[in-house]
Amino acid sequence: MKRNFLTTILASAIALAFFSCGGAKSSQAATSESASTETKSETKAEKPAYRVAMVTDSGDITDQSFNQTTYEASKAYCSAAGLDFNYYKPSGDSTADRVASINAAIQDDYNVLVLPGFLFAEAIVETAEMNDDVYFVGLDVGEFDIMEAAKAKGKDWSNLPANVFCAVYDEQLPGFMAGYAAVKEGFTHLGFLGGMAVPAVIRYGFGFVQGCNAAAVEMGIADKVTVEYVYGGQFYGDQQIKASMDGWYKNRGVEVVFACGGGIWTSAADSAKEIGGKVIGVDTDQTAQINKYAEGMCVTSAMKGLGATVKSVLEAIQNGNWSEYSGKISSLGLVSATDMEANYVQLPTDTWTMKNFTVDDYKALVAKLYNGEITVSSVTDKDPEVSITFNKYPNIK
């Protein structure tokens, strides 16, 4: 970006006065939520000043989902690291609104932007190249999202700009964990309600089926476990989706549904509360949201480690290791057999309520996945081969 000429002259004058006086102390006033003041020695080389801003997508920082998790992780890191932090909420749900918020943050001298959700693909393509001294961190923004957005703009982004990093996740792994845990907990009739049949949702779903199957085979009950499987054809709930879930819960005896895809989970929860059914959340720990429908409704959540991603990327930027992420779209999964919080895919342990499948059981499962003792296919164009009963239906819409 171009720098203001008068600002440059003023900065030079201040620097000249500083050295003429033999090195006076300097301080930076707090200008946002997590500002800090640091005294530096004149003989110590100054690190670049990073200022972090998060922009929300179509939700806000209290959505108990992507935005809130990203906001809290970004704020916590910046507070601990002494970095300025702020967030921006677009005035509407469009690419133009998201671009306006990105530009506002840049104009306010924030040079690290954390952008949660695939909706930011177009905004990143539109703004990143003209702001090459700003770091763009896209969470859950995949190659398909970016390439289609670039194509629509007439750009070739086969090689991402050096100031862009996008993270996607190995959704089949938390899907597997959730399915495995549910069957181990004692559920034998399960359902998967996906949003639209896009790769991320399919990986979640097929991972879930594989997890249900693995647990059932281990327990010797594969002939007693059934998974119903359908895509809603949209990322929000409505009466038609609820009617389908009513059929599952009330007529077929489904005990728990893994609802995966934006707000489509609300239809599963609306139906479940009428008969005391259960729901498995997705992406973030949805315990609080789901349990508002009925106490104890949420069994667990198949999560993406947004907090772990934010921490690792911001730490790399601050420590001068951006090259590890520069111009990449990375698929993130397990990085530790023992540190659950370090992994980019997880089940939540803070809100754990399962009795038969314990936190220790979960940790043992993660270790086996990490060490390769258990493998999970990420294939999305072929249904998983299983020993349990797997009923797959046409899209609801």
CSV table of C-alpha atoms in Angstrom, one decimal:
chain,number,residue,atom,x,y,z
A,1,MET,CA,0.0,0.0,0.0
A,2,LYS,CA,1.1,3.6,-0.6
A,3,ARG,CA,2.1,5.5,2.5
A,4,ASN,CA,1.2,9.0,3.3
A,5,PHE,CA,4.0,11.4,2.3
A,6,LEU,CA,3.5,13.8,5.2
A,7,THR,CA,3.5,10.8,7.6
A,8,THR,CA,6.8,9.7,6.3
A,9,ILE,CA,8.4,13.2,6.8
A,10,LEU,CA,7.0,13.4,10.3
A,11,ALA,CA,8.4,9.9,11.1
A,12,SER,CA,11.8,10.9,9.8
A,13,ALA,CA,11.8,14.1,11.9
A,14,ILE,CA,10.9,12.1,15.1
A,15,ALA,CA,13.6,9.6,14.4
A,16,LEU,CA,16.2,12.4,13.9
A,17,ALA,CA,15.2,14.0,17.2
A,18,PHE,CA,15.4,10.6,18.9
A,19,PHE,CA,19.0,9.9,17.9
A,20,SER,CA,20.1,13.5,18.6
A,21,CYS,CA,18.9,13.1,22.2
A,22,GLY,CA,20.9,9.9,22.7
A,23,GLY,CA,17.9,7.5,22.7
A,24,ALA,CA,14.9,8.5,24.7
A,25,LYS,CA,12.3,5.9,25.6
A,26,SER,CA,9.3,5.5,23.4
A,27,SER,CA,5.8,4.2,24.0
A,28,GLN,CA,2.7,3.3,22.0
A,29,ALA,CA,-0.7,4.4,23.3
A,30,ALA,CA,-3.4,1.8,23.6
A,31,THR,CA,-5.8,2.2,20.6
A,32,SER,CA,-7.9,-1.0,20.6
A,33,GLU,CA,-9.0,-3.9,22.8
A,34,SER,CA,-5.6,-5.4,23.4
A,35,ALA,CA,-3.1,-2.7,23.0
A,36,SER,CA,0.2,-2.7,24.9
A,37,THR,CA,3.1,-0.4,25.6
A,38,GLU,CA,6.6,-1.6,25.3
A,39,THR,CA,9.9,0.1,26.2
A,40,LYS,CA,12.7,-0.9,23.8
A,41,SER,CA,16.4,-0.5,24.0
A,42,GLU,CA,18.0,1.7,21.3
A,43,THR,CA,20.5,-1.0,20.7
A,44,LYS,CA,17.9,-3.7,20.1
A,45,ALA,CA,16.5,-4.1,16.6
A,46,GLU,CA,12.8,-3.4,16.5
A,47,LYS,CA,10.4,-6.1,15.2
A,48,PRO,CA,7.7,-5.0,12.8
A,49,ALA,CA,4.6,-3.7,14.5
A,50,TYR,CA,1.8,-6.2,13.8
A,51,ARG,CA,-1.8,-5.1,14.4
A,52,VAL,CA,-4.5,-7.8,14.0
A,53,ALA,CA,-8.1,-7.4,12.9
A,54,MET,CA,-10.8,-10.0,12.5
A,55,VAL,CA,-13.7,-9.4,10.2
A,56,THR,CA,-16.9,-11.4,10.8
A,57,ASP,CA,-18.7,-13.1,7.9
A,58,SER,CA,-22.5,-13.2,8.0
A,59,GLY,CA,-22.7,-13.6,11.8
A,60,ASP,CA,-21.3,-11.8,14.7
A,61,ILE,CA,-18.9,-12.4,17.6
A,62,THR,CA,-21.6,-13.9,19.8
A,63,ASP,CA,-22.8,-16.5,17.3
A,64,GLN,CA,-21.3,-19.4,19.3
A,65,SER,CA,-19.8,-20.6,16.1
A,66,PHE,CA,-17.1,-19.6,13.6
A,67,ASN,CA,-17.1,-15.9,14.3
A,68,GLN,CA,-17.1,-16.2,18.1
A,69,THR,CA,-14.4,-18.9,18.2
A,70,THR,CA,-12.2,-16.9,15.9
A,71,TYR,CA,-12.7,-13.7,17.7
A,72,GLU,CA,-11.9,-15.2,21.1
A,73,ALA,CA,-8.8,-17.0,19.8
A,74,SER,CA,-7.5,-13.9,18.1
A,75,LYS,CA,-8.2,-11.6,21.0
A,76,ALA,CA,-6.6,-14.0,23.5
A,77,TYR,CA,-3.4,-14.4,21.4
A,78,CYS,CA,-3.0,-10.7,20.9
A,79,SER,CA,-3.6,-9.9,24.5
A,80,ALA,CA,-0.9,-12.4,25.6
A,81,ALA,CA,1.5,-11.3,22.8
A,82,GLY,CA,1.0,-7.5,23.4
A,83,LEU,CA,-0.5,-6.9,19.9
A,84,ASP,CA,-3.2,-4.5,19.0
A,85,PHE,CA,-6.5,-6.2,18.1
A,86,ASN,CA,-9.9,-5.2,16.9
A,87,TYR,CA,-12.8,-6.7,15.0
A,88,TYR,CA,-15.0,-5.4,12.2
A,89,LYS,CA,-18.6,-6.4,11.4
A,90,PRO,CA,-19.8,-5.8,7.9
A,91,SER,CA,-23.0,-3.9,7.5
A,92,GLY,CA,-24.6,-6.6,5.4
A,93,ASP,CA,-24.1,-10.1,4.1
A,94,SER,CA,-22.4,-9.6,0.7
A,95,THR,CA,-18.9,-9.6,-0.7
A,96,ALA,CA,-19.1,-5.8,-1.1
A,97,ASP,CA,-19.9,-5.4,2.6
A,98,ARG,CA,-17.0,-7.7,3.5
A,99,VAL,CA,-14.6,-5.9,1.2
A,100,ALA,CA,-15.7,-2.6,2.8
A,101,SER,CA,-14.8,-3.9,6.2
A,102,ILE,CA,-11.5,-5.3,5.0
A,103,ASN,CA,-10.6,-1.9,3.5
A,104,ALA,CA,-11.7,-0.1,6.7
A,105,ALA,CA,-9.4,-2.3,8.8
A,106,ILE,CA,-6.5,-1.7,6.4
A,107,GLN,CA,-7.2,2.1,6.5
A,108,ASP,CA,-7.0,1.9,10.3
A,109,ASP,CA,-3.5,0.4,9.9
A,110,TYR,CA,-4.3,-3.2,10.7
A,111,ASN,CA,-1.9,-5.4,8.8
A,112,VAL,CA,-2.9,-8.9,9.8
A,113,LEU,CA,-6.5,-9.8,8.8
A,114,VAL,CA,-8.2,-13.0,10.1
A,115,LEU,CA,-11.1,-13.9,8.0
A,116,PRO,CA,-13.3,-16.9,9.0
A,117,GLY,CA,-15.4,-18.8,6.5
A,118,PHE,CA,-15.6,-19.6,2.8
A,119,LEU,CA,-17.7,-16.5,2.2
A,120,PHE,CA,-14.5,-14.5,2.3
A,121,ALA,CA,-13.0,-16.1,-0.8
A,122,GLU,CA,-14.3,-13.4,-3.2
A,123,ALA,CA,-13.3,-10.6,-0.8
A,124,ILE,CA,-9.7,-12.0,-0.5
A,125,VAL,CA,-9.4,-12.2,-4.3
A,126,GLU,CA,-10.6,-8.7,-4.6
A,127,THR,CA,-8.4,-7.1,-2.0
A,128,ALA,CA,-5.2,-9.1,-1.3
A,129,GLU,CA,-3.1,-8.2,-4.4
A,130,MET,CA,-3.5,-4.5,-4.0
A,131,ASN,CA,-2.5,-4.7,-0.3
A,132,ASP,CA,0.6,-6.8,-0.5
A,133,ASP,CA,2.0,-5.6,2.8
A,134,VAL,CA,-1.1,-7.0,4.7
A,135,TYR,CA,-1.4,-10.6,5.7
A,136,PHE,CA,-4.6,-12.3,4.8
A,137,VAL,CA,-5.5,-15.4,6.8
A,138,GLY,CA,-8.6,-17.2,5.5
A,139,LEU,CA,-10.1,-19.9,7.7
A,140,ASP,CA,-12.1,-22.7,6.1
A,141,VAL,CA,-11.5,-21.1,2.7
A,142,GLY,CA,-10.7,-23.9,0.3
A,143,GLU,CA,-9.1,-24.2,-3.1
A,144,PHE,CA,-12.4,-24.5,-4.9
A,145,ASP,CA,-13.7,-21.3,-3.2
A,146,ILE,CA,-10.6,-19.3,-4.1
A,147,MET,CA,-10.2,-20.6,-7.6
A,148,GLU,CA,-13.9,-20.0,-8.5
A,149,ALA,CA,-13.7,-16.5,-7.0
A,150,ALA,CA,-10.6,-15.7,-9.0
A,151,LYS,CA,-12.0,-17.1,-12.2
A,152,ALA,CA,-15.1,-14.9,-11.8
A,153,LYS,CA,-12.8,-11.9,-11.5
A,154,GLY,CA,-10.8,-13.0,-14.6
A,155,LYS,CA,-7.7,-13.7,-12.5
A,156,ASP,CA,-5.3,-16.7,-12.4
A,157,TRP,CA,-4.7,-17.6,-8.8
A,158,SER,CA,-3.2,-21.0,-9.5
A,159,ASN,CA,-0.4,-19.6,-7.4
A,160,LEU,CA,-1.8,-17.6,-4.4
A,161,PRO,CA,-0.2,-14.2,-3.6
A,162,ALA,CA,2.6,-14.4,-1.1
A,163,ASN,CA,0.5,-12.5,1.5
A,164,VAL,CA,-2.3,-15.0,1.5
A,165,PHE,CA,-2.8,-18.2,3.6
A,166,CYS,CA,-6.0,-20.3,3.6
A,167,ALA,CA,-6.7,-23.2,5.9
A,168,VAL,CA,-9.1,-26.0,5.3
A,169,TYR,CA,-9.6,-29.0,7.5
A,170,ASP,CA,-9.6,-32.8,7.4
A,171,GLU,CA,-13.3,-33.0,8.3
A,172,GLN,CA,-13.4,-36.8,7.9
A,173,LEU,CA,-11.4,-37.0,11.1
A,174,PRO,CA,-13.7,-35.2,13.6
A,175,GLY,CA,-16.6,-36.8,11.7
A,176,PHE,CA,-15.1,-40.2,12.4
A,177,MET,CA,-14.4,-39.3,16.1
A,178,ALA,CA,-18.1,-38.2,16.5
A,179,GLY,CA,-19.5,-41.3,14.9
A,180,TYR,CA,-17.1,-43.6,16.8
A,181,ALA,CA,-17.9,-41.9,20.1
A,182,ALA,CA,-21.7,-42.0,19.6
A,183,VAL,CA,-21.7,-45.8,18.9
A,184,LYS,CA,-19.4,-46.4,21.8
A,185,GLU,CA,-21.7,-44.3,24.0
A,186,GLY,CA,-24.5,-46.7,23.2
A,187,PHE,CA,-26.4,-45.3,20.2
A,188,THR,CA,-27.3,-47.8,17.5
A,189,HIS,CA,-29.6,-45.9,15.2
A,190,LEU,CA,-28.0,-42.7,14.0
A,191,GLY,CA,-28.5,-40.2,11.3
A,192,PHE,CA,-26.4,-37.7,9.2
A,193,LEU,CA,-28.1,-34.6,8.0
A,194,GLY,CA,-25.8,-32.6,5.7
A,195,GLY,CA,-26.3,-29.2,4.2
A,196,MET,CA,-25.3,-29.1,0.6
A,197,ALA,CA,-23.2,-32.0,-0.8
A,198,VAL,CA,-20.0,-30.0,-1.1
A,199,PRO,CA,-16.6,-31.7,-0.3
A,200,ALA,CA,-16.3,-30.5,3.3
A,201,VAL,CA,-19.8,-31.7,4.2
A,202,ILE,CA,-19.3,-35.0,2.4
A,203,ARG,CA,-16.0,-35.6,4.3
A,204,TYR,CA,-17.8,-34.9,7.6
A,205,GLY,CA,-20.5,-37.3,6.6
A,206,PHE,CA,-18.4,-40.1,5.2
A,207,GLY,CA,-16.1,-39.8,8.2
A,208,PHE,CA,-19.1,-40.1,10.5
A,209,VAL,CA,-20.2,-43.3,8.8
A,210,GLN,CA,-16.8,-44.8,9.0
A,211,GLY,CA,-16.5,-43.9,12.7
A,212,CYS,CA,-19.9,-45.6,13.4
A,213,ASN,CA,-18.8,-48.6,11.5
A,214,ALA,CA,-15.4,-48.9,13.2
A,215,ALA,CA,-16.9,-48.8,16.7
A,216,ALA,CA,-19.7,-51.2,15.8
A,217,VAL,CA,-17.2,-53.7,14.4
A,218,GLU,CA,-15.0,-53.4,17.5
A,219,MET,CA,-18.0,-54.0,19.7
A,220,GLY,CA,-19.3,-56.9,17.6
A,221,ILE,CA,-22.7,-55.2,16.9
A,222,ALA,CA,-22.3,-54.2,13.3
A,223,ASP,CA,-25.6,-56.0,12.5
A,224,LYS,CA,-27.4,-53.9,15.1
A,225,VAL,CA,-26.2,-50.4,14.0
A,226,THR,CA,-27.9,-48.3,11.3
A,227,VAL,CA,-27.0,-44.9,9.9
A,228,GLU,CA,-29.6,-42.9,7.9
A,229,TYR,CA,-27.9,-40.4,5.5
A,230,VAL,CA,-29.3,-37.4,3.6
A,231,TYR,CA,-28.4,-33.9,2.4
A,232,GLY,CA,-30.8,-31.1,2.8
A,233,GLY,CA,-29.7,-29.2,-0.3
A,234,GLN,CA,-29.3,-26.0,1.7
A,235,PHE,CA,-27.4,-24.5,4.6
A,236,TYR,CA,-30.4,-23.5,6.8
A,237,GLY,CA,-33.3,-25.2,8.5
A,238,ASP,CA,-37.0,-24.9,7.6
A,239,GLN,CA,-40.2,-26.8,7.9
A,240,GLN,CA,-39.5,-29.2,5.1
A,241,ILE,CA,-36.2,-30.2,6.6
A,242,LYS,CA,-37.9,-30.6,10.0
A,243,ALA,CA,-40.5,-32.8,8.5
A,244,SER,CA,-37.8,-35.1,7.2
A,245,MET,CA,-36.2,-35.2,10.7
A,246,ASP,CA,-39.6,-35.9,12.2
A,247,GLY,CA,-39.8,-39.0,10.0
A,248,TRP,CA,-36.4,-40.1,11.3
A,249,TYR,CA,-36.9,-39.4,15.0
A,250,LYS,CA,-40.6,-40.3,15.3
A,251,ASN,CA,-41.1,-43.0,12.7
A,252,ARG,CA,-37.8,-44.7,12.2
A,253,GLY,CA,-36.5,-44.5,15.8
A,254,VAL,CA,-33.4,-42.5,15.1
A,255,GLU,CA,-31.7,-41.6,18.4
A,256,VAL,CA,-29.1,-39.0,17.4
A,257,VAL,CA,-28.5,-36.9,14.3
A,258,PHE,CA,-25.2,-35.4,13.3
A,259,ALA,CA,-26.4,-32.1,11.7
A,260,CYS,CA,-23.7,-30.7,9.5
A,261,GLY,CA,-24.1,-27.6,7.4
A,262,GLY,CA,-24.7,-24.0,8.6
A,263,GLY,CA,-28.0,-23.5,10.3
A,264,ILE,CA,-29.5,-26.8,9.1
A,265,TRP,CA,-29.0,-28.2,12.6
A,266,THR,CA,-31.9,-26.1,13.9
A,267,SER,CA,-34.4,-28.4,12.1
A,268,ALA,CA,-32.8,-31.5,13.7
A,269,ALA,CA,-33.0,-29.8,17.1
A,270,ASP,CA,-36.6,-28.7,16.6
A,271,SER,CA,-37.6,-32.3,15.8
A,272,ALA,CA,-35.4,-33.9,18.5
A,273,LYS,CA,-36.9,-31.8,21.3
A,274,GLU,CA,-40.3,-33.2,20.7
A,275,ILE,CA,-39.3,-36.8,21.5
A,276,GLY,CA,-36.2,-36.3,23.6
A,277,GLY,CA,-33.8,-37.1,20.7
A,278,LYS,CA,-30.1,-36.1,20.5
A,279,VAL,CA,-28.0,-34.0,18.2
A,280,ILE,CA,-24.3,-33.9,17.4
A,281,GLY,CA,-22.9,-30.4,16.6
A,282,VAL,CA,-20.4,-29.3,14.0
A,283,ASP,CA,-17.4,-27.0,13.3
A,284,THR,CA,-17.3,-25.5,16.9
A,285,ASP,CA,-18.6,-26.7,20.3
A,286,GLN,CA,-22.3,-26.2,19.8
A,287,THR,CA,-23.3,-27.6,23.2
A,288,ALA,CA,-24.7,-24.3,24.5
A,289,GLN,CA,-26.7,-23.7,21.3
A,290,ILE,CA,-28.2,-27.1,21.0
A,291,ASN,CA,-29.0,-27.5,24.7
A,292,LYS,CA,-31.2,-24.4,24.5
A,293,TYR,CA,-33.7,-26.7,22.8
A,294,ALA,CA,-33.5,-29.3,25.5
A,295,GLU,CA,-31.1,-29.9,28.4
A,296,GLY,CA,-28.6,-32.6,27.5
A,297,MET,CA,-29.6,-32.7,23.8
A,298,CYS,CA,-26.0,-32.2,22.5
A,299,VAL,CA,-24.0,-35.4,22.6
A,300,THR,CA,-20.7,-33.9,21.3
A,301,SER,CA,-19.5,-31.7,18.4
A,302,ALA,CA,-17.2,-32.5,15.5
A,303,MET,CA,-14.9,-29.5,15.7
A,304,LYS,CA,-12.4,-27.7,13.5
A,305,GLY,CA,-9.6,-26.3,15.6
A,306,LEU,CA,-10.0,-22.6,14.7
A,307,GLY,CA,-8.3,-21.5,17.9
A,308,ALA,CA,-5.3,-23.7,17.2
A,309,THR,CA,-5.1,-22.3,13.6
A,310,VAL,CA,-5.2,-18.7,14.8
A,311,LYS,CA,-2.6,-19.3,17.4
A,312,SER,CA,-0.1,-21.1,15.1
A,313,VAL,CA,-0.5,-18.6,12.2
A,314,LEU,CA,-0.3,-15.4,14.3
A,315,GLU,CA,2.7,-16.9,16.2
A,316,ALA,CA,4.4,-17.6,12.8
A,317,ILE,CA,3.8,-14.0,11.6
A,318,GLN,CA,5.1,-12.5,14.8
A,319,ASN,CA,8.2,-14.7,14.9
A,320,GLY,CA,9.1,-14.0,11.2
A,321,ASN,CA,8.1,-17.4,10.0
A,322,TRP,CA,5.3,-16.4,7.6
A,323,SER,CA,7.1,-18.4,4.9
A,324,GLU,CA,5.6,-21.6,6.4
A,325,TYR,CA,2.2,-20.4,5.3
A,326,SER,CA,2.8,-17.9,2.5
A,327,GLY,CA,0.8,-18.5,-0.6
A,328,LYS,CA,-0.5,-21.9,0.6
A,329,ILE,CA,-3.9,-23.6,1.1
A,330,SER,CA,-3.3,-26.2,3.7
A,331,SER,CA,-5.5,-29.0,4.9
A,332,LEU,CA,-5.1,-29.2,8.7
A,333,GLY,CA,-5.7,-32.3,10.9
A,334,LEU,CA,-3.9,-34.0,13.7
A,335,VAL,CA,-0.5,-32.7,14.8
A,336,SER,CA,-0.2,-34.4,18.2
A,337,ALA,CA,-1.1,-37.7,19.8
A,338,THR,CA,-1.2,-36.3,23.3
A,339,ASP,CA,-2.1,-32.5,23.1
A,340,MET,CA,-5.7,-32.4,22.1
A,341,GLU,CA,-5.8,-28.6,22.0
A,342,ALA,CA,-2.9,-28.4,19.5
A,343,ASN,CA,-4.9,-30.5,17.0
A,344,TYR,CA,-6.8,-28.8,14.2
A,345,VAL,CA,-9.7,-31.3,14.5
A,346,GLN,CA,-11.2,-32.2,17.8
A,347,LEU,CA,-14.1,-33.2,20.0
A,348,PRO,CA,-14.7,-30.7,22.9
A,349,THR,CA,-13.6,-31.9,26.3
A,350,ASP,CA,-14.7,-28.9,28.4
A,351,THR,CA,-18.4,-29.8,27.9
A,352,TRP,CA,-18.0,-33.6,27.9
A,353,THR,CA,-21.1,-35.4,29.1
A,354,MET,CA,-20.7,-38.9,27.6
A,355,LYS,CA,-20.5,-41.7,30.2
A,356,ASN,CA,-19.6,-44.9,28.4
A,357,PHE,CA,-17.1,-43.2,26.1
A,358,THR,CA,-14.8,-41.1,28.3
A,359,VAL,CA,-12.3,-38.4,27.7
A,360,ASP,CA,-9.5,-40.9,28.2
A,361,ASP,CA,-11.1,-43.2,25.6
A,362,TYR,CA,-11.2,-40.2,23.3
A,363,LYS,CA,-7.5,-39.4,23.9
A,364,ALA,CA,-6.7,-43.1,23.1
A,365,LEU,CA,-8.6,-42.8,19.9
A,366,VAL,CA,-6.8,-39.7,18.8
A,367,ALA,CA,-3.5,-41.4,19.5
A,368,LYS,CA,-4.4,-44.3,17.3
A,369,LEU,CA,-5.5,-41.9,14.5
A,370,TYR,CA,-2.4,-39.9,14.8
A,371,ASN,CA,-0.1,-43.0,14.8
A,372,GLY,CA,-1.8,-44.5,11.8
A,373,GLU,CA,-3.3,-47.5,13.7
A,374,ILE,CA,-6.7,-46.3,12.5
A,375,THR,CA,-7.1,-44.7,9.0
A,376,VAL,CA,-10.0,-42.7,7.7
A,377,SER,CA,-10.6,-42.3,4.0
A,378,SER,CA,-11.1,-38.7,2.7
A,379,VAL,CA,-12.6,-39.9,-0.6
A,380,THR,CA,-15.8,-38.0,-1.5
A,381,ASP,CA,-16.8,-39.5,-4.8
A,382,LYS,CA,-17.5,-43.0,-3.5
A,383,ASP,CA,-19.6,-44.2,-0.6
A,384,PRO,CA,-17.6,-45.8,2.2
A,385,GLU,CA,-17.7,-49.6,2.4
A,386,VAL,CA,-19.1,-50.6,5.8
A,387,SER,CA,-20.5,-53.6,7.6
A,388,ILE,CA,-23.3,-51.6,9.4
A,389,THR,CA,-26.6,-50.8,7.7
A,390,PHE,CA,-26.1,-47.6,5.7
A,391,ASN,CA,-29.2,-46.0,4.2
A,392,LYS,CA,-28.5,-43.1,1.8
A,393,TYR,CA,-31.4,-41.1,0.5
A,394,PRO,CA,-31.9,-38.5,-2.3
A,395,ASN,CA,-31.5,-34.8,-1.3
A,396,ILE,CA,-34.4,-33.4,0.5
A,397,LYS,CA,-34.3,-30.4,-1.8
